[in-house]
Amino acid sequence: MRMTELLRLVFMNLAQNKFKVILTSVGIVVGSATIMLVLAIGTGGKVEVAEQFKNLNAGAIDISYEVNAMEFERGMGGNRGGMSGSVGLPGGGMPSAGGMPAGDFSGGGMPDFNGGGVPGFSGDERMNQEKIVLSEDDMEDLTVFVPNISDATISYTTSSDIEGGELEEASSYSIAGVKSNYMTISNMSMAIGEFLSEENDENKEKYCVLGITAAKEIFGSVYDAYEEVIYIDSRPYVVSGVLEEMGTVASGISPDTTVFIPYSTGIKYITGDDVSPTITVIADDVDLVEQIIVDIETVLSDSYANAEFTISDAGSKMEAASKSNETLQLLLVAMAVIVFIVGGIGIMNVLFVSVKERTNEIGILKALGCSKKDILLEFLLEACFTSMLGAVLGVMVSLGITPVVESFSVRVELSVQGAVLSVVFGVITGSVFGFYPAYKASTLIPVVALNQE
Amino acid sequence: MSLIEIKHVNKGYKLGEETVPVLKDINFTVEKGEFVAILGPSGSGKTTLMNIIGCMDVLDSGEYFLNGRAIHEMRESELTQVRNKEIGFIFQNYQLIPTYNVMQNIIMPLLMRGMIHKEAVAQCQDIVKLLGIDHRLGHRPNELSGGQKQRVSIARALASKPSILLADEPTGALDTTSGQEVLKLFCELNEMGNTIVMITHDMNVAKSAKRIVKIIDGELLAEQ
Ligand SMILES: Nc1ncnc2c1ncn2[C@@H]1O[C@H](COP(=O)(O)OP(=O)(O)OP(=O)(O)O)[C@@H](O)[C@H]1O
Ligand SMILES: [Mg+2]
């Protein structure tokens, strides 16, 4: 039969069986909408992880000294040791509050993960008797003696009361003491003004840089904050600049709500010796990270025999996060497959019934001398158009549902590929399940097909 | 050479383990231009025989030649071709496709040959006039009377200009008047040169034919 005539028949049948076409489509609509949403949610998760880590340098390695459990008990007795932590890099620096197990990393609902903490030296009694504070000298040592390092910085976080601007009463902010190279190492950029300079640090000057949220909270706007004065522990600091918005980061530390001050200034006026700084070094090449970690241990063991440092590299954190995201996606895909199999069975039932009803028609076609090929083509095209309709409707339904899903604060990233894929899936499922019963009917000899009720 | 030559044909249906014989050693010939009636009581195997003549069913044993071609040796794809080109089948219960209109139903065998819609419609103009259904072409089968449906199914059988017209109880579902009209039409078609084989259980209907063959319990009786 000619293709044009075949298509004419197909459209005649579809127009005559509108109700059945709709019934069949419903299954496909559900299936395609699910595929589309599952893909969109999966992609959303991926984008979220990527965003969390976008400021994280893959070659970054954080080194910190963790107060161990025995010391923790002691440390909690009044001093602020338990409170102060390290800021590291956004997303990378862990809130290493006193008693937290080394390397414990939890963010965004992802499974806990050991962030590459390398237990270097077996601890002995002596270790508990001295408090180790990483210093700028240690950082110098590392830059000099560890090869393949492009940059290094040292930082710490604490928290302190801030007054000034539009604040009606003092409120607590997290304070980060950082070096002037911190901004470039953490891929941050300024919304206005300048980041802290080397002179600020050397001269222990009271300057600060505000995260964008902090600036807005304290002064109302970025422009109002610039070159104003805030009071940290009642000492005035000039705001030399405000950072661009960075977004939230995995470990819950956001540069947006942090106040950055020069490293030495913070030690002098706020923390005293009571800090646990983190040294961050940047590897020239991500592939060298493992060797560099070994070298760091060797260099540090010269200064601190028997001390145990926590060394974590950003690369393995990212790897773990994206791995757990992949698991999530796999789960979603598995769900989609199940939906499609279940949906497919439903579709198959509807098509099976409708083709069964049309077995008589197939019998007539055969009796009149219609070739098997033409019969199959006709039914295949019908199933194809029906499922295409369903699949396209499904994509539209998923577009309609998206705002609902998003209102549960699930990230949905719709994509053209996702839409195409779900249409293709829908058409294939519909065609296969629609084709099979027609195929069965077309192999019957005419008498049998005609006599089937 | 006869148009139809059936030699020692047997056909049975399986009922569990056993095979119930329906057609027993049938020998039957039809010459070009004949109008034959196969007369027999219900259950005697008329439809079974007709389906075999119409290449819609397979025989268990024996030989069947149509226009000299060995039908019993053909594969289903070849039989499809034969059905389309050689045979015009008129079913007892019309067997029209309910979603197609009258014209679409009639031209189906032509479309299956690769003809385009326009050509096929043009070729069927004379036939629909002859059958008096030219004012019903846009209707669907469920909008027609039994007699009209039978005319449509006859028109469809004629459309492909087959070697032979096979009619299974063509008057079975019709009242006497429309039955008579259909029989009159068959006589006219036969006079125009069409070969016709018709099944009936009614002697009065069979009388319209030029030759009557009786079948009882799957066996053809010697012709009088
Ligand atoms: N598909 C089938 N399976 C089993 N037995 C069948 C089948 N078709 C027909 N038969 C049997 O074959 C015999 C002949 O049937 P057939 O339909 O040829 O009779 P018929 O002469 O056309 O009768 P009627 O005048 O009632 O239409 C019957 O006994 C019937 O029960
Ligand atoms: Mg019968």
XYZ file of C-alpha atoms and ligand atoms in Angstrom:
709
model
C 0.000 0.000 0.000
C 1.164 3.531 -0.658
C 2.455 5.471 2.335
C 0.045 8.344 1.706
C -2.918 5.949 1.715
C -1.621 4.206 4.808
C -1.324 7.521 6.628
C -4.834 8.458 5.519
C -6.125 5.233 7.069
C -4.134 5.815 10.256
C -5.597 9.283 10.743
C -9.072 8.044 9.913
C -8.725 5.402 12.608
C -7.327 7.845 15.160
C -10.104 10.342 14.477
C -12.714 7.585 14.804
C -11.307 6.214 18.051
C -10.696 9.455 19.929
C -11.717 8.033 23.283
C -9.451 5.020 22.942
C -6.603 7.210 21.788
C -6.986 9.360 24.884
C -7.236 6.332 27.160
C -4.053 4.874 25.724
C -2.294 8.200 25.904
C -2.975 8.650 29.615
C -0.557 5.865 30.498
C 2.109 7.400 28.296
C 1.405 10.867 29.710
C 2.130 9.619 33.228
C 5.217 7.715 32.139
C 6.728 10.543 30.130
C 5.974 13.151 32.767
C 7.702 10.959 35.344
C 10.784 10.445 33.192
C 10.968 14.158 32.509
C 10.667 15.088 36.188
C 13.041 12.396 37.378
C 15.655 13.598 34.923
C 15.026 17.205 35.912
C 15.310 16.444 39.626
C 18.420 14.365 39.009
C 20.017 17.164 37.024
C 18.898 19.581 39.728
C 20.835 17.564 42.310
C 23.885 17.551 40.089
C 23.713 21.295 39.545
C 23.286 21.809 43.271
C 26.430 19.834 44.030
C 28.311 21.641 41.291
C 27.183 24.957 42.731
C 28.216 23.995 46.226
C 31.676 23.270 44.974
C 32.023 25.946 42.353
C 34.283 28.072 44.555
C 36.294 25.104 45.652
C 39.685 24.647 44.144
C 40.180 20.968 43.330
C 43.849 21.239 44.193
C 43.213 22.696 47.647
C 44.523 20.785 50.662
C 43.502 21.793 54.187
C 45.785 21.052 57.113
C 44.540 21.500 60.645
C 45.300 20.222 64.074
C 42.383 18.646 65.849
C 42.127 18.755 69.584
C 41.626 15.120 70.514
C 38.868 13.726 72.662
C 40.712 13.761 75.956
C 41.723 17.295 75.424
C 38.238 18.153 74.381
C 36.918 17.315 77.812
C 39.486 19.597 79.281
C 39.010 22.212 76.632
C 35.328 22.550 77.232
C 36.008 23.717 80.733
C 35.694 27.372 79.995
C 38.182 28.312 77.347
C 37.063 29.150 73.861
C 39.162 26.482 72.245
C 36.127 24.435 71.410
C 34.537 27.320 69.655
C 37.275 28.439 67.403
C 37.708 26.541 64.203
C 39.178 26.976 60.828
C 37.549 28.584 57.889
C 39.685 26.905 55.282
C 38.128 27.507 51.915
C 34.438 28.010 51.386
C 33.012 24.571 51.093
C 36.315 23.067 51.871
C 37.072 24.323 55.320
C 35.238 22.217 57.797
C 33.766 23.695 60.910
C 36.326 21.859 62.930
C 34.896 22.591 66.295
C 36.830 21.054 69.109
C 35.402 17.618 69.578
C 34.278 16.766 66.095
C 35.766 13.598 64.756
C 38.529 14.368 62.348
C 37.483 14.627 58.774
C 33.794 14.250 59.423
C 32.072 15.951 56.576
C 28.387 16.304 56.292
C 26.516 18.654 54.063
C 23.365 18.839 52.049
C 21.937 15.648 53.420
C 24.681 13.621 51.961
C 26.093 10.627 53.745
C 28.883 11.293 56.119
C 32.179 10.960 54.554
C 35.715 10.847 55.712
C 37.293 13.774 53.999
C 40.638 12.259 53.406
C 41.748 12.656 56.969
C 45.156 11.084 57.117
C 46.088 9.768 60.508
C 49.743 10.400 60.302
C 51.400 9.481 63.533
C 50.451 7.187 66.303
C 49.435 9.291 69.193
C 51.110 8.855 72.552
C 50.721 10.425 75.943
C 52.893 13.392 75.157
C 50.611 14.555 72.486
C 47.884 15.276 74.939
C 50.055 17.463 77.034
C 50.840 20.173 74.543
C 48.504 22.256 72.441
C 49.681 22.602 68.899
C 48.855 25.783 67.029
C 49.719 25.863 63.368
C 51.469 29.086 62.569
C 52.598 31.246 59.702
C 56.056 29.714 60.165
C 54.599 26.289 59.463
C 53.046 27.693 56.320
C 56.411 29.133 55.275
C 58.028 25.734 55.908
C 55.475 24.045 53.726
C 55.858 26.495 50.840
C 59.622 26.129 51.001
C 59.964 22.388 51.523
C 56.977 20.839 49.811
C 57.385 20.822 46.039
C 54.607 21.439 43.498
C 52.679 23.934 45.590
C 51.497 27.051 43.834
C 50.130 28.965 46.790
C 49.428 28.678 50.502
C 47.418 30.573 53.032
C 46.474 30.320 56.684
C 43.182 31.190 58.272
C 40.923 30.595 61.248
C 37.370 31.322 62.255
C 35.895 32.450 65.474
C 32.833 34.361 66.342
C 32.350 37.681 67.969
C 29.819 40.363 68.731
C 29.456 43.116 66.184
C 27.916 46.537 66.600
C 27.508 49.446 64.244
C 25.582 50.422 61.134
C 21.875 49.875 61.484
C 22.246 47.161 64.119
C 20.211 48.078 67.175
C 22.089 45.755 69.462
C 25.284 43.742 69.289
C 24.882 40.493 67.368
C 27.173 37.577 66.868
C 28.865 36.980 63.525
C 31.420 34.489 62.425
C 34.774 36.153 61.989
C 37.482 34.819 59.713
C 41.078 35.822 60.123
C 42.669 35.549 56.702
C 45.705 36.490 54.644
C 45.497 38.817 51.664
C 45.741 35.919 49.193
C 42.648 34.247 50.674
C 40.308 35.875 48.178
C 42.054 34.592 45.064
C 42.641 31.140 46.537
C 38.925 30.802 47.310
C 37.812 32.143 43.928
C 35.972 35.010 45.567
C 35.513 38.442 44.055
C 34.648 41.875 45.344
C 31.303 43.583 44.869
C 32.822 46.855 45.976
C 36.125 48.052 47.389
C 39.288 46.066 48.026
C 40.098 42.871 49.843
C 42.407 43.006 52.880
C 45.971 43.893 51.912
C 49.329 42.562 53.100
C 50.006 45.837 54.922
C 46.689 45.504 56.756
C 47.966 42.180 58.058
C 51.568 43.166 58.751
C 50.546 46.291 60.637
C 47.627 44.542 62.375
C 45.325 47.241 61.065
C 41.653 47.167 61.935
C 40.109 46.716 58.505
C 37.450 44.245 57.514
C 35.710 42.851 54.441
C 32.066 41.845 54.743
C 30.183 38.983 53.148
C 27.272 40.348 51.162
C 24.559 39.103 53.549
C 26.435 40.450 56.559
C 26.817 43.814 54.796
C 23.119 44.017 54.050
C 22.174 42.978 57.584
C 24.440 45.498 59.207
C 24.162 48.444 56.821
C 21.078 47.835 54.689
C 22.969 47.815 51.416
C 26.370 47.126 49.924
C 26.982 50.814 49.144
C 26.053 51.953 52.624
C 28.565 49.500 54.080
C 31.568 50.615 52.052
C 34.111 52.618 54.063
C 31.835 52.612 57.101
C 32.892 51.422 60.512
C 31.766 48.365 62.480
C 32.681 47.460 66.041
C 34.057 43.984 66.722
C 34.448 43.412 70.455
C 33.921 47.178 70.745
C 36.936 47.987 68.563
C 36.275 49.943 65.352
C 37.093 48.322 61.989
C 36.864 50.134 58.665
C 34.960 48.249 55.986
C 37.371 48.180 53.057
C 35.072 46.195 50.796
C 32.167 43.833 50.344
C 32.315 40.430 48.632
C 30.113 39.283 45.784
C 27.425 36.794 46.627
C 28.930 33.317 46.871
C 25.909 31.150 47.688
C 25.780 28.599 50.446
C 28.452 25.989 50.726
C 28.407 22.335 51.655
C 29.674 22.420 55.190
C 27.235 25.153 56.080
C 29.825 27.904 56.186
C 28.866 30.744 53.990
C 31.284 33.518 53.133
C 28.176 35.630 52.613
C 27.528 35.902 56.345
C 31.151 36.090 57.469
C 33.251 39.074 58.429
C 36.844 38.814 57.190
C 39.644 40.549 59.056
C 43.442 40.491 58.675
C 44.958 37.350 60.191
C 47.292 39.082 62.634
C 44.768 41.700 63.630
C 42.388 38.956 64.763
C 45.079 37.167 66.765
C 46.060 40.397 68.476
C 42.614 41.734 69.350
C 40.176 38.842 69.337
C 41.479 35.321 69.742
C 44.888 35.630 71.327
C 46.689 32.292 71.239
C 43.428 30.464 71.465
C 43.073 29.543 67.781
C 43.248 26.466 65.623
C 44.227 27.832 62.236
C 44.000 25.874 59.055
C 46.732 26.013 56.474
C 45.521 25.654 52.939
C 47.963 24.809 50.189
C 47.150 24.688 46.520
C 48.624 21.895 44.430
C 50.007 22.766 41.019
C 48.277 19.748 39.625
C 45.324 17.827 41.040
C 47.093 14.565 40.213
C 49.913 15.432 42.581
C 47.666 15.866 45.616
C 48.455 12.452 47.116
C 52.208 12.944 46.948
C 51.882 16.451 48.323
C 49.926 15.162 51.326
C 52.774 12.729 52.072
C 55.314 15.527 51.737
C 53.287 17.778 54.044
C 53.282 15.077 56.721
C 57.032 14.697 56.424
C 57.671 18.422 56.712
C 55.291 18.869 59.634
C 56.730 15.889 61.502
C 60.057 17.741 61.625
C 58.436 20.496 63.646
C 55.925 18.405 65.554
C 57.106 14.861 66.109
C 54.157 12.687 67.187
C 51.439 15.186 66.400
C 48.422 14.086 64.421
C 47.134 16.481 61.777
C 44.009 16.350 59.778
C 44.824 16.742 56.123
C 41.933 16.781 53.706
C 41.915 17.526 50.040
C 39.062 19.153 48.194
C 39.220 16.727 45.300
C 38.153 13.728 47.356
C 35.371 15.744 48.982
C 34.017 16.659 45.576
C 34.380 13.093 44.438
C 32.418 11.810 47.418
C 29.705 14.413 47.004
C 29.236 13.744 43.333
C 29.363 10.015 43.996
C 26.527 10.223 46.475
C 24.697 12.399 43.990
C 25.235 9.759 41.342
C 23.749 7.194 43.700
C 20.734 9.435 44.112
C 20.415 9.765 40.377
C 20.717 6.038 39.881
C 17.912 5.626 42.383
C 15.787 8.122 40.492
C 16.458 6.396 37.199
C 15.562 3.050 38.754
C 12.329 4.632 39.928
C 11.634 5.954 36.455
C 12.269 2.546 34.944
C 9.838 0.958 37.389
C 7.241 3.620 36.601
C 7.722 2.895 32.944
C 7.456 -0.836 33.326
C 4.303 -0.493 35.404
C 2.995 2.185 33.039
C 4.026 0.024 30.110
C 1.987 -2.884 31.423
C -1.005 -0.583 31.738
C -0.473 0.723 28.235
C -0.024 -2.808 26.962
C -3.329 -3.808 28.539
C -5.200 -0.966 26.904
C -3.570 -1.560 23.547
C -4.025 -5.298 23.850
C -7.720 -4.889 24.461
C -8.075 -2.374 21.670
C -6.144 -4.507 19.193
C -8.090 -7.591 20.298
C -11.229 -5.655 19.501
C -9.737 -4.944 16.147
C -8.652 -8.500 15.415
C -11.768 -8.727 13.278
C -10.607 -5.684 11.344
C -7.217 -7.305 10.884
C -9.056 -10.419 9.663
C -10.975 -8.354 7.087
C -7.774 -6.675 5.926
C -6.111 -10.053 5.548
C -9.120 -11.525 3.731
C -9.042 -8.637 1.265
C -5.397 -9.356 0.601
C -3.607 -6.773 2.721
C 0.012 -7.757 3.259
C 1.272 -8.419 6.755
C 3.780 -5.619 6.319
C 1.045 -3.066 5.609
C -1.086 -4.213 8.533
C 1.865 -3.972 10.904
C 2.864 -0.603 9.547
C -0.657 0.721 10.012
C -0.899 -0.420 13.624
C 2.648 0.649 14.377
C 1.977 4.134 13.030
C -1.232 4.339 15.040
C 0.541 3.304 18.247
C 3.349 5.687 17.390
C 1.085 8.697 16.912
C -0.960 7.819 19.979
C 2.086 7.535 22.191
C 3.651 10.621 20.623
C 0.542 12.553 21.617
C 0.750 11.082 25.115
C 4.457 11.773 25.427
C 4.142 15.393 24.349
C 1.214 15.866 26.734
C 3.335 14.210 29.429
C 6.117 16.714 28.911
C 3.590 19.525 29.205
C 2.147 17.998 32.374
C 5.625 17.788 33.886
C 6.132 21.466 33.066
C 2.901 22.142 34.941
C 3.968 20.045 37.936
C 7.440 21.589 38.177
C 6.378 24.618 40.283
C 4.608 22.245 42.677
C 7.734 20.125 43.109
C 9.851 23.239 43.497
C 7.559 24.466 46.248
C 8.872 21.522 48.300
C 12.320 23.108 47.807
C 13.433 20.341 45.477
C 15.686 21.647 42.780
C 14.292 20.942 39.306
C 16.430 21.564 36.230
C 14.277 21.069 33.136
C 16.175 20.401 29.960
C 15.461 19.975 26.286
C 17.399 16.697 26.335
C 15.176 15.482 29.156
C 12.069 16.368 27.171
C 13.382 14.671 24.041
C 14.402 11.604 26.008
C 11.024 11.256 27.704
C 9.197 11.672 24.390
C 11.435 9.037 22.829
C 10.855 6.736 25.814
C 7.111 7.268 25.598
C 6.971 6.643 21.879
C 9.108 3.524 22.134
C 7.079 2.074 25.006
C 3.781 2.852 23.303
C 4.965 1.547 19.972
C 6.430 -1.670 21.312
C 3.416 -2.488 23.453
C 1.006 -1.379 20.732
C 2.893 -3.244 18.062
C 3.076 -6.610 19.771
C -0.657 -7.460 19.876
C -1.040 -6.248 16.283
C 1.862 -8.458 15.306
C 0.206 -11.421 16.986
C -3.075 -10.743 15.185
C -1.411 -10.268 11.809
C 0.176 -13.715 11.912
C -3.224 -15.420 12.178
C -4.759 -16.893 9.053
C -7.776 -14.847 7.937
C -10.442 -17.339 9.098
C -9.050 -17.462 12.613
C -8.739 -13.687 12.841
C -12.289 -13.221 11.531
C -13.786 -15.775 13.895
C -12.156 -14.359 17.006
C -14.600 -12.575 19.242
C -8.311 -25.760 -17.779
C -10.963 -25.274 -15.138
C -10.995 -22.105 -13.066
C -11.264 -24.093 -9.845
C -10.077 -27.662 -9.436
C -10.380 -29.263 -6.013
C -9.107 -32.842 -5.694
C -9.528 -35.166 -2.704
C -9.573 -32.346 -0.190
C -9.917 -33.226 3.484
C -10.271 -30.794 6.332
C -10.959 -31.384 10.015
C -10.923 -29.460 13.265
C -9.010 -30.594 16.305
C -11.145 -31.177 19.354
C -8.755 -32.063 22.135
C -6.875 -35.195 21.050
C -9.193 -36.083 18.214
C -9.624 -34.519 14.816
C -13.252 -34.139 13.770
C -13.477 -34.446 9.969
C -15.560 -31.667 8.398
C -14.735 -32.027 4.709
C -14.333 -35.566 3.434
C -12.584 -36.262 0.133
C -14.098 -33.304 -1.720
C -13.765 -33.202 -5.514
C -15.144 -30.103 -7.140
C -14.554 -28.093 -10.293
C -15.846 -24.732 -11.491
C -15.463 -23.503 -15.063
C -15.045 -19.900 -16.098
C -18.398 -18.069 -16.360
C -20.348 -20.528 -14.225
C -22.872 -19.639 -11.500
C -22.800 -22.477 -8.973
C -24.771 -22.857 -5.742
C -23.509 -25.073 -2.940
C -26.575 -26.258 -1.070
C -26.522 -27.970 2.286
C -27.969 -27.984 5.780
C -26.450 -26.126 8.684
C -23.192 -27.624 9.904
C -22.583 -29.583 6.712
C -19.266 -27.804 6.038
C -20.303 -25.174 3.469
C -18.461 -22.286 5.076
C -15.416 -24.469 5.652
C -15.321 -25.352 1.963
C -15.899 -21.755 0.947
C -13.020 -20.545 3.128
C -10.745 -23.034 1.445
C -11.871 -21.945 -2.028
C -11.339 -18.335 -0.938
C -7.748 -19.112 0.179
C -8.569 -18.030 3.713
C -8.091 -21.400 5.344
C -5.587 -24.185 4.877
C -6.548 -27.717 3.869
C -5.332 -30.839 5.635
C -4.770 -32.916 2.519
C -5.619 -32.879 -1.174
C -4.963 -30.419 -3.973
C -6.467 -27.113 -4.978
C -5.724 -25.388 -8.271
C -6.979 -21.904 -9.041
C -6.366 -20.764 -12.618
C -3.890 -23.632 -12.791
C -1.840 -22.438 -9.789
C -1.284 -24.854 -6.907
C -2.872 -23.031 -3.970
C -2.173 -25.888 -1.541
C 1.572 -25.324 -1.968
C 1.533 -21.577 -1.363
C 2.833 -19.655 1.613
C 0.633 -17.136 3.426
C 2.289 -14.145 1.686
C 1.471 -15.644 -1.724
C -2.067 -16.487 -0.630
C -2.485 -12.832 0.359
C -1.682 -11.834 -3.216
C -4.117 -14.404 -4.607
C -6.905 -13.197 -2.321
C -6.329 -9.637 -3.407
C -6.171 -10.236 -7.161
C -8.255 -13.349 -7.891
C -10.976 -13.539 -5.278
C -13.980 -11.416 -4.413
C -15.337 -12.659 -1.124
C -18.836 -11.732 0.049
C -19.225 -12.572 3.726
C -22.374 -13.805 5.382
C -22.133 -10.971 7.920
C -20.738 -8.369 5.471
C -17.441 -7.810 7.380
C -17.210 -4.112 6.634
C -14.688 -2.003 8.542
C -16.837 0.097 10.906
C -14.544 3.126 11.042
C -14.392 3.568 7.269
C -17.145 5.032 5.127
C -18.764 3.144 2.262
C -16.374 4.355 -0.436
C -13.303 3.741 1.704
C -14.521 0.188 2.372
C -15.105 -0.476 -1.306
C -11.731 0.776 -2.514
C -9.657 -1.022 0.172
C -8.662 -3.971 -2.109
C -7.494 -1.484 -4.736
C -5.461 0.564 -2.233
C -3.788 -2.638 -1.102
C -2.565 -3.086 -4.664
C -0.808 0.247 -4.488
C -3.451 2.306 -6.252
C -3.937 5.880 -5.080
C -7.218 7.030 -3.566
C -8.331 9.103 -6.553
C -7.718 6.368 -9.127
C -9.459 3.790 -6.970
C -12.515 5.991 -6.481
C -12.702 6.635 -10.234
C -12.524 2.925 -10.983
C -15.417 2.170 -8.617
C -17.884 4.706 -10.008
C -19.604 2.219 -12.354
C -19.858 -0.440 -9.671
C -21.524 1.790 -7.067
C -24.001 2.969 -9.688
C -24.732 -0.589 -10.703
C -25.400 -1.494 -7.082
C -27.417 1.651 -6.400
C -25.346 2.831 -3.439
C -23.903 5.949 -5.074
C -25.906 8.201 -2.756
C -24.570 6.465 0.393
C -20.831 6.702 -0.211
C -20.094 8.988 2.750
C -22.010 6.879 5.272
C -20.478 4.509 7.739
C -21.627 0.871 7.802
C -23.686 1.320 11.003
C -25.777 3.913 9.169
C -26.854 1.405 6.505
C -29.582 -1.245 6.293
C -28.675 -4.930 5.990
C -29.424 -4.944 2.260
C -27.319 -1.850 1.721
C -24.445 -3.373 3.699
C -24.657 -6.487 1.548
C -24.499 -4.297 -1.579
C -21.436 -2.535 -0.205
C -19.744 -5.855 0.463
C -20.656 -7.021 -3.067
C -19.294 -3.763 -4.471
C -16.063 -4.314 -2.540
C -15.807 -7.853 -3.921
C -16.370 -6.572 -7.478
C -14.037 -3.589 -7.182
C -10.911 -5.637 -7.655
C -12.332 -7.322 -10.803
C -11.646 -10.814 -9.436
C -11.589 -14.087 -11.370
C -14.289 -15.431 -9.114
C -16.970 -14.138 -6.770
C -17.537 -16.197 -3.635
C -20.706 -15.490 -1.646
C -21.389 -17.096 1.742
C -25.150 -17.034 2.398
C -25.555 -13.702 0.583
C -29.267 -13.604 1.403
C -29.006 -15.127 4.854
C -29.481 -11.903 6.784
C -31.861 -10.233 4.346
C -35.626 -10.186 4.009
C -37.197 -11.850 0.976
C -37.397 -8.692 -1.139
C -33.816 -7.568 -0.660
C -32.745 -11.219 -0.956
C -34.423 -11.434 -4.326
C -32.751 -8.214 -5.433
C -29.320 -9.544 -4.517
C -29.999 -12.778 -6.414
C -31.146 -10.786 -9.449
C -27.930 -8.838 -9.235
C -25.925 -12.061 -9.157
C -27.674 -13.278 -12.316
C -26.869 -9.976 -14.040
C -23.246 -10.133 -12.887
C -23.043 -13.693 -14.170
C -24.449 -12.626 -17.517
C -21.777 -9.918 -17.627
C -19.200 -12.733 -17.449
C -18.485 -13.075 -13.743
C -17.925 -16.541 -12.309
C -19.917 -16.961 -9.089
C -19.951 -19.598 -6.365
C -22.712 -19.117 -3.803
C -23.470 -20.942 -0.566
C -26.981 -21.415 0.731
C -29.076 -23.714 2.820
C -32.224 -22.559 0.979
C -33.332 -24.521 -2.117
C -35.278 -21.500 -3.448
C -32.154 -19.385 -3.340
C -30.070 -22.122 -4.910
C -32.475 -22.247 -7.859
C -31.177 -18.876 -9.069
C -27.873 -20.537 -9.902
C -27.246 -22.449 -13.109
C -25.771 -25.440 -11.293
C -26.471 -26.784 -7.801
C -24.006 -28.882 -5.804
C -25.250 -30.542 -2.612
C -23.135 -31.042 0.471
C -24.187 -33.197 3.415
C -21.976 -34.024 6.375
C -18.889 -32.791 4.590
C -19.450 -34.892 1.485
C -20.411 -33.580 -1.948
C -23.257 -35.514 -3.519
C -23.187 -36.497 -7.139
C -24.778 -33.776 -9.227
C -28.176 -34.359 -10.806
N -13.188 -23.213 14.108
C -13.828 -24.397 14.282
N -13.395 -25.230 15.242
C -14.003 -26.417 15.416
N -15.022 -26.845 14.693
C -15.497 -26.065 13.718
C -14.922 -24.783 13.461
N -15.584 -24.211 12.418
C -16.543 -25.104 12.053
N -16.491 -26.196 12.826
C -17.329 -27.340 12.703
O -17.311 -27.753 11.366
C -18.592 -28.120 10.938
C -18.961 -27.373 9.683
O -19.022 -25.996 9.938
P -19.364 -24.917 8.859
O -19.272 -23.583 9.434
O -18.557 -25.210 7.640
O -20.901 -25.301 8.558
P -21.921 -24.583 7.594
O -22.312 -25.603 6.608
O -21.349 -23.324 7.088
O -23.123 -24.285 8.561
P -24.092 -23.011 8.602
O -25.074 -23.193 7.480
O -24.759 -23.139 9.909
O -23.251 -21.815 8.459
C -19.531 -27.836 12.081
O -19.890 -29.055 12.689
C -18.756 -26.983 13.013
O -19.072 -27.335 14.340
Mg -21.784 -21.236 7.238
